[in-house]
CSV table of C-alpha atoms and ligand atoms in Angstrom, one decimal:
chain,number,residue,atom,x,y,z
A,28,MET,CA,-26.3,-18.6,26.8
A,29,GLY,CA,-27.7,-17.3,23.5
A,30,ARG,CA,-25.9,-15.4,20.8
A,31,SER,CA,-25.6,-11.7,21.6
A,32,VAL,CA,-24.7,-8.9,19.3
A,33,LEU,CA,-24.3,-5.2,20.1
A,34,ILE,CA,-24.9,-2.8,17.3
A,35,HIS,CA,-23.7,0.8,17.5
A,36,GLY,CA,-24.8,3.8,15.4
A,37,ASP,CA,-27.6,6.5,15.0
A,38,LEU,CA,-30.8,4.4,15.4
A,39,LEU,CA,-34.3,5.3,14.1
A,40,TYR,CA,-37.6,3.6,13.9
A,41,ALA,CA,-41.3,4.2,14.0
A,42,ALA,CA,-43.3,1.7,16.0
A,43,THR,CA,-46.5,3.7,15.4
A,44,ALA,CA,-47.4,6.1,12.6
A,45,GLN,CA,-47.4,9.0,15.1
A,46,GLU,CA,-44.0,8.6,16.7
A,47,LEU,CA,-40.4,8.4,15.5
A,48,SER,CA,-38.0,6.9,18.0
A,49,VAL,CA,-34.7,8.5,17.7
A,50,HIS,CA,-31.5,7.2,19.3
A,51,PRO,CA,-28.3,9.0,18.4
A,52,ASP,CA,-25.0,7.4,19.2
A,53,SER,CA,-26.7,4.4,20.8
A,54,TRP,CA,-26.3,0.7,21.3
A,55,MET,CA,-28.9,-1.9,20.3
A,56,LEU,CA,-28.5,-5.3,22.0
A,57,VAL,CA,-29.6,-8.3,20.0
A,58,GLU,CA,-30.2,-11.6,21.6
A,59,GLU,CA,-31.0,-14.7,19.5
A,60,GLY,CA,-31.9,-12.5,16.6
A,61,LYS,CA,-34.4,-10.4,18.5
A,62,VAL,CA,-34.0,-6.8,19.9
A,63,GLU,CA,-33.5,-6.8,23.6
A,64,GLY,CA,-33.1,-3.1,24.1
A,65,ILE,CA,-31.5,0.2,23.0
A,66,TYR,CA,-29.0,1.9,25.4
A,67,GLU,CA,-27.3,5.3,25.4
A,68,GLN,CA,-24.2,3.7,27.1
A,69,LYS,CA,-22.6,0.6,25.9
A,70,PRO,CA,-23.8,-2.3,28.1
A,71,GLU,CA,-21.3,-4.7,29.4
A,72,ILE,CA,-22.2,-8.1,27.9
A,73,GLU,CA,-19.9,-11.1,27.9
A,74,ASN,CA,-19.0,-13.0,24.7
A,75,CYS,CA,-20.9,-10.5,22.5
A,76,GLU,CA,-20.1,-9.6,18.9
A,77,ILE,CA,-19.7,-5.9,18.4
A,78,ARG,CA,-20.8,-4.2,15.2
A,79,ASP,CA,-19.9,-0.5,15.3
A,80,TYR,CA,-21.3,1.5,12.5
A,81,GLY,CA,-20.1,4.9,13.8
A,82,LYS,CA,-22.2,7.7,12.5
A,83,GLN,CA,-24.2,5.8,10.1
A,84,LEU,CA,-28.0,5.6,10.3
A,85,ILE,CA,-29.5,2.3,11.4
A,86,ILE,CA,-33.2,1.8,10.4
A,87,PRO,CA,-35.5,-1.2,10.1
A,88,VAL,CA,-35.6,-3.1,6.8
A,89,PHE,CA,-38.4,-2.2,4.4
A,90,ALA,CA,-41.6,-4.2,3.9
A,91,ASP,CA,-43.1,-4.4,0.3
A,92,ILE,CA,-46.5,-5.9,0.7
A,93,HIS,CA,-47.7,-5.9,-2.8
A,94,ILE,CA,-45.1,-6.9,-5.5
A,95,HIS,CA,-45.5,-9.1,-8.5
A,96,SER,CA,-42.2,-10.9,-8.7
A,97,VAL,CA,-42.9,-12.1,-12.1
A,98,GLN,CA,-43.5,-8.6,-13.5
A,99,TYR,CA,-39.9,-7.5,-12.8
A,100,GLY,CA,-39.1,-7.6,-16.5
A,101,GLN,CA,-41.9,-5.5,-17.7
A,102,ARG,CA,-41.4,-2.4,-15.5
A,103,GLY,CA,-41.9,0.9,-17.2
A,104,LEU,CA,-43.9,-0.6,-20.1
A,105,GLY,CA,-47.5,0.1,-21.0
A,106,MET,CA,-47.8,3.1,-18.7
A,107,ASN,CA,-50.0,4.7,-21.4
A,108,VAL,CA,-53.1,2.5,-20.7
A,109,GLU,CA,-55.3,1.7,-17.8
A,110,LEU,CA,-55.5,-1.6,-15.8
A,111,LEU,CA,-57.5,-3.9,-18.0
A,112,PRO,CA,-55.8,-3.3,-21.3
A,113,TRP,CA,-52.4,-3.2,-19.5
A,114,LEU,CA,-53.1,-6.6,-18.1
A,115,SER,CA,-53.9,-8.1,-21.5
A,116,THR,CA,-51.4,-6.2,-23.6
A,117,TYR,CA,-48.4,-6.6,-21.4
A,118,THR,CA,-48.7,-8.4,-18.2
A,119,PHE,CA,-50.4,-11.7,-19.1
A,120,LYS,CA,-47.9,-12.2,-22.0
A,121,GLU,CA,-45.0,-11.6,-19.6
A,122,GLU,CA,-46.3,-13.9,-16.9
A,123,ALA,CA,-46.9,-16.7,-19.5
A,124,ARG,CA,-43.1,-16.9,-20.0
A,125,PHE,CA,-42.7,-18.4,-16.5
A,126,GLU,CA,-44.0,-21.6,-17.8
A,127,ASP,CA,-40.4,-22.1,-18.8
A,128,LEU,CA,-38.3,-22.5,-15.7
A,129,GLU,CA,-35.2,-21.2,-17.5
A,130,TYR,CA,-36.9,-17.8,-17.7
A,131,GLY,CA,-37.4,-17.7,-13.9
A,132,LYS,CA,-33.8,-18.7,-13.4
A,133,LYS,CA,-32.8,-15.7,-15.5
A,134,VAL,CA,-35.3,-13.1,-14.0
A,135,PHE,CA,-35.5,-14.0,-10.2
A,136,PRO,CA,-31.8,-13.6,-9.4
A,137,LEU,CA,-31.9,-10.1,-10.8
A,138,LEU,CA,-35.0,-9.3,-8.8
A,139,LEU,CA,-33.6,-10.7,-5.6
A,140,ASN,CA,-30.3,-8.9,-6.0
A,141,GLU,CA,-32.2,-5.5,-6.4
A,142,LEU,CA,-34.5,-6.2,-3.5
A,143,TRP,CA,-31.5,-7.0,-1.4
A,144,SER,CA,-29.6,-3.9,-2.5
A,145,LEU,CA,-32.6,-1.7,-1.6
A,146,GLY,CA,-33.3,-3.3,1.8
A,147,SER,CA,-36.8,-4.8,1.1
A,148,PHE,CA,-36.7,-8.0,3.1
A,149,ASN,CA,-40.3,-8.4,4.2
A,150,LEU,CA,-42.2,-9.3,1.1
A,151,CYS,CA,-45.8,-10.2,0.2
A,152,THR,CA,-45.6,-11.2,-3.4
A,153,PHE,CA,-47.6,-12.7,-6.2
A,154,SER,CA,-45.9,-15.3,-8.4
A,155,SER,CA,-47.6,-16.6,-11.6
A,156,LYS,CA,-50.0,-19.4,-12.0
A,157,HIS,CA,-47.1,-21.9,-12.5
A,158,LEU,CA,-46.5,-24.4,-9.8
A,159,GLU,CA,-42.9,-25.2,-10.4
A,160,SER,CA,-41.9,-21.5,-11.0
A,161,SER,CA,-43.6,-20.5,-7.8
A,162,LEU,CA,-41.8,-23.1,-5.8
A,163,MET,CA,-38.4,-22.0,-7.4
A,164,LEU,CA,-39.1,-18.4,-6.4
A,165,MET,CA,-39.9,-19.5,-2.8
A,166,ASP,CA,-36.7,-21.5,-2.7
A,167,MET,CA,-34.7,-18.6,-3.8
A,168,TYR,CA,-36.3,-16.2,-1.3
A,169,GLU,CA,-35.7,-18.7,1.5
A,170,LYS,CA,-32.1,-19.3,0.7
A,171,ALA,CA,-31.4,-15.6,0.3
A,172,GLY,CA,-32.6,-14.8,3.8
A,173,PHE,CA,-35.9,-12.9,3.0
A,174,ARG,CA,-39.1,-13.2,4.9
A,175,ALA,CA,-41.9,-13.6,2.5
A,176,TYR,CA,-45.4,-14.7,1.7
A,177,VAL,CA,-45.5,-16.0,-1.9
A,178,GLY,CA,-48.7,-16.7,-3.8
A,179,LYS,CA,-49.2,-19.1,-6.7
A,180,VAL,CA,-51.8,-17.1,-8.7
A,181,ASN,CA,-55.2,-18.7,-9.4
A,182,MET,CA,-57.0,-17.7,-12.5
A,183,ASP,CA,-59.5,-19.9,-14.4
A,184,CYS,CA,-60.9,-16.9,-16.3
A,185,CYS,CA,-58.4,-15.2,-18.6
A,186,ASP,CA,-58.2,-14.1,-22.3
A,187,GLU,CA,-54.6,-15.1,-22.5
A,188,PRO,CA,-54.9,-19.0,-23.2
A,189,ARG,CA,-51.4,-19.6,-21.9
A,190,LEU,CA,-52.4,-18.4,-18.5
A,191,LYS,CA,-56.0,-19.6,-18.2
A,192,GLU,CA,-56.2,-22.5,-15.8
A,193,GLU,CA,-58.9,-25.2,-15.7
A,194,CYS,CA,-60.6,-24.9,-12.3
A,195,ASP,CA,-59.8,-28.5,-11.2
A,196,ILE,CA,-56.1,-28.1,-12.3
A,197,SER,CA,-55.8,-24.8,-10.5
A,198,PHE,CA,-57.1,-26.3,-7.3
A,199,ALA,CA,-55.0,-29.5,-7.6
A,200,ASP,CA,-51.9,-27.4,-8.4
A,201,THR,CA,-52.6,-25.2,-5.4
A,202,LYS,CA,-53.0,-28.2,-3.0
A,203,GLU,CA,-49.6,-29.6,-4.3
A,204,TRP,CA,-47.9,-26.3,-4.0
A,205,LEU,CA,-49.1,-25.9,-0.4
A,206,GLU,CA,-47.8,-29.3,0.4
A,207,ARG,CA,-44.5,-28.8,-1.1
A,208,SER,CA,-43.9,-25.3,0.3
A,209,LYS,CA,-44.0,-26.8,3.9
A,210,GLN,CA,-40.3,-27.3,3.7
A,211,TYR,CA,-39.6,-23.5,4.1
A,212,LYS,CA,-39.2,-21.7,7.4
A,213,ASN,CA,-39.2,-18.0,6.5
A,214,VAL,CA,-41.2,-18.1,3.3
A,215,LYS,CA,-44.8,-19.1,3.5
A,216,PRO,CA,-47.6,-19.6,1.0
A,217,ILE,CA,-50.5,-17.2,0.7
A,218,ILE,CA,-53.7,-18.0,-1.2
A,219,THR,CA,-53.8,-15.8,-4.3
A,220,PRO,CA,-56.9,-15.4,-6.4
A,221,ARG,CA,-55.6,-12.8,-8.8
A,222,PHE,CA,-58.8,-10.7,-8.4
A,223,ALA,CA,-62.4,-11.6,-8.4
A,224,PRO,CA,-62.9,-11.4,-12.2
A,225,SER,CA,-60.0,-13.9,-12.8
A,226,CYS,CA,-61.8,-16.7,-10.9
A,227,THR,CA,-65.0,-18.6,-11.4
A,228,GLU,CA,-67.3,-19.1,-8.4
A,229,PRO,CA,-66.3,-22.9,-8.0
A,230,LEU,CA,-62.6,-21.9,-7.9
A,231,LEU,CA,-63.3,-19.1,-5.3
A,232,ARG,CA,-65.2,-21.7,-3.2
A,233,HIS,CA,-62.3,-24.2,-3.4
A,234,LEU,CA,-59.8,-21.5,-2.4
A,235,GLY,CA,-61.9,-20.3,0.5
A,236,ASP,CA,-62.2,-23.9,1.7
A,237,LEU,CA,-58.4,-24.2,1.7
A,238,VAL,CA,-58.1,-21.0,3.6
A,239,GLN,CA,-60.4,-22.3,6.3
A,240,GLU,CA,-59.0,-25.8,6.4
A,241,HIS,CA,-55.3,-24.8,6.6
A,242,ASP,CA,-55.6,-21.4,8.4
A,243,LEU,CA,-53.9,-19.6,5.4
A,244,PRO,CA,-53.6,-16.0,4.6
A,245,VAL,CA,-55.0,-14.4,1.4
A,246,GLN,CA,-53.8,-11.7,-1.0
A,247,THR,CA,-55.7,-10.2,-3.8
A,248,HIS,CA,-56.7,-6.9,-5.4
A,249,LEU,CA,-59.6,-4.6,-4.5
A,250,ASN,CA,-61.3,-1.5,-6.0
A,251,GLU,CA,-58.4,-0.5,-8.1
A,252,ASN,CA,-60.2,0.9,-11.3
A,253,PHE,CA,-63.8,1.8,-12.2
A,254,GLY,CA,-63.8,-0.5,-15.2
A,255,GLU,CA,-62.7,-3.4,-12.9
A,256,ILE,CA,-65.4,-2.6,-10.3
A,257,SER,CA,-68.2,-2.5,-12.9
A,258,TRP,CA,-67.0,-5.9,-14.2
A,259,VAL,CA,-67.1,-7.4,-10.8
A,260,GLN,CA,-70.7,-6.2,-10.4
A,261,GLU,CA,-71.7,-7.8,-13.7
A,262,LEU,CA,-69.9,-11.0,-12.9
A,263,PHE,CA,-71.2,-11.3,-9.3
A,264,PRO,CA,-74.6,-9.7,-9.3
A,265,ASP,CA,-75.6,-11.4,-5.9
A,266,SER,CA,-72.8,-9.8,-4.0
A,267,GLU,CA,-73.4,-6.5,-2.3
A,268,ASN,CA,-70.2,-5.0,-3.5
A,269,TYR,CA,-66.7,-6.0,-4.7
A,270,TYR,CA,-65.3,-6.8,-1.2
A,271,ASP,CA,-68.3,-8.9,-0.5
A,272,VAL,CA,-67.3,-11.3,-3.2
A,273,TYR,CA,-64.2,-12.3,-1.2
A,274,ARG,CA,-66.3,-12.4,2.0
A,275,GLN,CA,-68.8,-14.7,0.5
A,276,TYR,CA,-66.2,-17.2,-0.3
A,277,ASN,CA,-64.3,-17.0,3.0
A,278,LEU,CA,-61.4,-15.3,1.4
A,279,ASN,CA,-61.1,-12.8,4.3
A,280,PRO,CA,-59.2,-14.5,7.2
A,281,LYS,CA,-59.2,-12.1,10.0
A,282,GLY,CA,-56.0,-10.0,10.2
A,283,ARG,CA,-54.5,-12.1,7.4
A,284,THR,CA,-56.0,-10.7,4.2
A,285,VAL,CA,-53.9,-8.4,2.1
A,286,LEU,CA,-55.8,-6.2,-0.3
A,287,ALA,CA,-53.9,-4.1,-2.9
A,288,HIS,CA,-55.1,-0.6,-3.9
A,289,CYS,CA,-58.5,-0.1,-2.1
A,290,ILE,CA,-59.0,3.3,-3.9
A,291,HIS,CA,-62.7,3.4,-4.7
A,292,ASN,CA,-64.3,1.9,-1.7
A,293,THR,CA,-68.0,2.2,-0.5
A,294,ASP,CA,-68.7,2.9,3.2
A,295,GLU,CA,-70.1,-0.6,3.6
A,296,GLU,CA,-66.8,-2.1,2.2
A,297,LEU,CA,-64.7,0.0,4.6
A,298,GLU,CA,-66.8,-1.1,7.5
A,299,ALA,CA,-66.5,-4.8,6.6
A,300,MET,CA,-62.7,-4.5,5.9
A,301,LEU,CA,-62.1,-2.9,9.3
A,302,GLU,CA,-64.1,-5.6,10.9
A,303,ASP,CA,-61.9,-8.2,9.2
A,304,GLU,CA,-58.7,-6.3,10.1
A,305,VAL,CA,-57.4,-6.5,6.5
A,306,PHE,CA,-54.1,-5.3,5.5
A,307,VAL,CA,-54.3,-2.6,2.9
A,308,ALA,CA,-51.4,-2.5,0.5
A,309,HIS,CA,-51.2,1.1,-0.7
A,310,CYS,CA,-49.4,1.4,-4.1
A,311,PRO,CA,-49.2,5.0,-5.0
A,312,ALA,CA,-46.9,4.8,-8.0
A,313,SER,CA,-48.9,2.1,-9.6
A,314,ASN,CA,-52.2,4.0,-9.0
A,315,ILE,CA,-50.9,7.0,-10.8
A,316,ASN,CA,-49.1,5.0,-13.6
A,317,LEU,CA,-52.3,3.3,-14.5
A,318,SER,CA,-54.5,6.4,-13.9
A,319,SER,CA,-56.4,4.3,-11.3
A,320,GLY,CA,-56.9,7.1,-8.7
A,321,ILE,CA,-55.6,8.2,-5.3
A,322,MET,CA,-56.3,6.0,-2.3
A,323,PRO,CA,-57.7,8.0,0.7
A,324,LEU,CA,-54.6,7.3,2.8
A,325,ARG,CA,-55.2,9.9,5.5
A,326,GLU,CA,-58.8,8.8,6.1
A,327,MET,CA,-57.7,5.2,6.2
A,328,ILE,CA,-54.9,5.7,8.6
A,329,ASP,CA,-57.3,7.7,10.9
A,330,ALA,CA,-59.9,5.0,10.7
A,331,GLY,CA,-57.4,2.5,12.1
A,332,PHE,CA,-56.6,0.3,9.1
A,333,ASN,CA,-53.5,-1.9,9.0
A,334,ILE,CA,-51.6,-0.4,6.1
A,335,GLY,CA,-48.4,-1.1,4.3
A,336,LEU,CA,-46.8,0.0,1.1
A,337,GLY,CA,-46.4,-1.9,-2.1
A,338,SER,CA,-44.2,-1.2,-5.0
A,339,ASP,CA,-46.7,-3.2,-7.2
A,340,ILE,CA,-44.1,-3.7,-9.9
A,341,GLY,CA,-44.7,-3.9,-12.9
A,342,ALA,CA,-47.6,-1.4,-12.6
A,343,GLY,CA,-45.3,0.5,-10.2
A,344,ASP,CA,-41.8,1.1,-11.6
A,345,ARG,CA,-39.3,1.4,-8.6
A,346,LEU,CA,-38.5,-1.1,-6.0
A,347,PHE,CA,-37.0,1.3,-3.5
A,348,MET,CA,-39.5,1.7,-0.6
A,349,GLY,CA,-38.2,5.1,0.3
A,350,THR,CA,-39.5,6.2,-3.1
A,351,ALA,CA,-42.9,4.4,-2.3
A,352,ALA,CA,-43.0,6.4,1.0
A,353,VAL,CA,-42.3,9.7,-0.9
A,354,ASP,CA,-44.9,8.7,-3.5
A,355,ALA,CA,-47.4,8.1,-0.7
A,356,ILE,CA,-46.7,11.6,0.7
A,357,ARG,CA,-46.9,13.2,-2.8
A,358,SER,CA,-50.2,11.6,-3.7
A,359,SER,CA,-51.7,12.3,-0.3
A,360,LYS,CA,-50.7,16.0,-0.9
A,361,LEU,CA,-52.6,15.8,-4.2
A,362,TYR,CA,-55.6,14.4,-2.5
A,363,SER,CA,-55.4,17.1,0.1
A,364,MET,CA,-55.3,19.8,-2.5
A,365,MET,CA,-58.2,18.3,-4.3
A,366,SER,CA,-60.1,18.2,-1.1
A,367,GLU,CA,-59.4,22.0,-0.7
A,368,ASP,CA,-57.4,21.2,2.4
A,369,GLU,CA,-60.3,19.4,4.1
A,370,VAL,CA,-58.0,16.4,4.4
A,371,ASP,CA,-54.5,16.6,5.7
A,372,PRO,CA,-51.6,15.0,3.8
A,373,VAL,CA,-49.5,12.4,5.5
A,374,ASN,CA,-46.1,13.2,6.7
A,375,TYR,CA,-42.7,11.5,6.4
A,376,VAL,CA,-42.9,9.8,9.8
A,377,GLU,CA,-46.2,8.2,8.8
A,378,ALA,CA,-44.9,7.2,5.4
A,379,PHE,CA,-41.7,5.7,6.9
A,380,TYR,CA,-43.8,3.8,9.4
A,381,LEU,CA,-46.0,2.4,6.6
A,382,ALA,CA,-42.8,1.3,4.7
A,383,THR,CA,-41.3,-0.5,7.8
A,384,ALA,CA,-43.5,-1.4,10.8
A,385,GLY,CA,-46.9,-0.9,9.0
A,386,GLY,CA,-46.2,-3.5,6.4
A,387,GLY,CA,-43.9,-5.4,8.7
A,388,ALA,CA,-46.8,-6.2,11.1
A,389,LEU,CA,-48.2,-8.6,8.5
A,390,PHE,CA,-45.2,-10.8,9.3
A,391,GLY,CA,-45.3,-10.6,13.1
A,392,ASP,CA,-43.2,-8.4,15.3
A,393,CYS,CA,-41.1,-6.9,12.4
A,394,GLY,CA,-40.1,-3.6,11.0
A,395,LYS,CA,-39.2,-1.8,14.2
A,396,PHE,CA,-36.6,-2.0,17.1
A,397,SER,CA,-39.0,-2.5,20.0
A,398,GLU,CA,-38.1,-5.1,22.6
A,399,GLY,CA,-38.8,-8.5,21.2
A,400,SER,CA,-38.9,-7.4,17.5
A,401,SER,CA,-36.9,-9.3,14.9
A,402,ALA,CA,-33.5,-7.7,14.6
A,403,ASP,CA,-33.8,-6.8,11.0
A,404,TYR,CA,-31.9,-3.6,10.1
A,405,LEU,CA,-30.2,-1.6,7.3
A,406,VAL,CA,-27.2,0.6,7.7
A,407,VAL,CA,-27.2,3.8,5.8
A,408,ASP,CA,-24.2,5.9,5.0
A,409,ASP,CA,-25.3,9.3,4.0
A,410,LYS,CA,-22.0,11.2,4.2
A,411,CYS,CA,-22.2,11.8,0.4
A,412,TRP,CA,-24.9,14.5,1.1
A,413,PRO,CA,-23.3,17.8,2.3
A,414,ALA,CA,-25.7,18.6,5.0
A,415,SER,CA,-25.6,15.2,6.7
A,416,ASP,CA,-23.0,16.2,9.4
A,417,ARG,CA,-25.1,19.1,10.6
A,418,ILE,CA,-28.7,18.2,10.4
A,419,SER,CA,-30.7,16.1,12.8
A,420,LEU,CA,-31.3,12.4,12.6
A,421,GLU,CA,-34.9,13.1,11.7
A,422,GLU,CA,-33.7,15.3,8.7
A,423,ARG,CA,-31.2,12.7,7.6
A,424,LEU,CA,-34.0,10.1,7.4
A,425,GLN,CA,-36.0,12.5,5.3
A,426,GLN,CA,-33.0,12.9,2.9
A,427,PHE,CA,-32.6,9.2,2.7
A,428,LEU,CA,-36.2,8.6,1.9
A,429,TYR,CA,-36.2,11.3,-0.9
A,430,LEU,CA,-32.6,10.9,-2.2
A,431,GLY,CA,-31.5,7.5,-1.3
A,432,GLY,CA,-31.2,4.1,-2.7
A,433,ALA,CA,-28.8,1.1,-2.8
A,434,GLU,CA,-25.7,3.3,-2.9
A,435,GLN,CA,-26.3,4.5,0.6
A,436,ILE,CA,-27.1,1.1,2.1
A,437,THR,CA,-23.8,-0.5,3.4
A,438,GLU,CA,-25.1,-3.4,5.3
A,439,ARG,CA,-28.3,-5.5,5.6
A,440,CYS,CA,-29.2,-7.8,8.6
A,441,MET,CA,-32.0,-10.2,9.2
A,442,ARG,CA,-32.7,-11.9,12.5
A,443,GLY,CA,-29.5,-10.5,13.8
A,444,GLU,CA,-27.4,-12.0,11.0
A,445,ILE,CA,-25.7,-10.1,8.1
A,446,VAL,CA,-27.3,-11.0,4.8
A,447,GLU,CA,-24.9,-11.2,1.7
A,448,LYS,CA,-25.9,-10.4,-1.8
A,449,PRO,CA,-27.9,-13.5,-3.0
A,450,PHE,CA,-26.5,-13.9,-6.5
A,451,PRO,CA,-23.0,-12.2,-6.4
A,452,ASP,CA,-22.2,-13.3,-10.0
A,453,VAL,CA,-25.3,-11.7,-11.4
A,454,CYS,CA,-25.5,-7.9,-11.7
B,529,LIG,ZN1,-51.0,-6.0,-8.2
């Protein structure tokens, strides 16, 4: 007989972008860490742990599918420049600090505590180029109960000498990192060419070979900024377009490629990306902070793309995925207005879906309470807001997305087990 847990409260989730499942005053049965079902009446189960959350909201954990863990310290800095000067003025200097493991020991616990507090437990993250620091980050995510893809960054082209790798060393470090990261269960490696301009063709070829040989996922950036796109055209004149660079080097494993931004895409690229079933990481705050543009979210949802949201810190500023969902709504409204209402904006159900099950799908059956999904949930106490006792569950969810944060989240659970603050002695 497996371990059973019954969870009571006001349950909400979105298994698709079109539909919010709403279960007031209901019971969710969890067996062996997976959702067995949701019931209006309390089911009679023997030897079952009961967690009664009363009138609190219970929602799936958030997924942040584009986050640079090593840029946590530089959030809010350099927001007056665009992507390429931002990288060389702020970001590369910050990432170079992770050569020193002591710096990671100082920064990562603060980051993990904040992610825990805000309920982001499904993560697809860049580390830095540093092998040991990347493994330390994986170790911390694993021990803290997160589910994550972590990428040691590859970059053998870079104007910051402390970050520039030699091609052979980059490849050798990546192989060692892959070998040593086999010890983790819930944290997995993901091949991470920073973006096409940061890698030589031999390095891209080596990485693509690793992807094929070991059946690995890939994360990188695509079509964020016009300067970046022109640069890719200059560097890779034989490629049909930016996305074609990744395709040419087999850095496009089907259904396992995460592409951040995807703002300025050609029709040919969109067609190829759909064919490869890529995951698009939409990072609305970052795209506005760096004046990159507005991703055509409505069109991409309607076209059937796999889409999740990314905080993209440090180009993004806030880690709370409720804010990312609201930013996605706001930028899609701007896009809609600029289209003179030709294109509809997205609504809160769609944005909530992207922030939970949309991004969660990258990790398997995650981010929702459907039968068989991993029982990963947050408990939200919203009684601090005066309307919460008279508005609907759907409205309470809207208030939480717009107004909420760590203060409202009273409990966090992964695979049916409550997750405690990872570093209680650190703020
Ligand atoms: Zn990024």
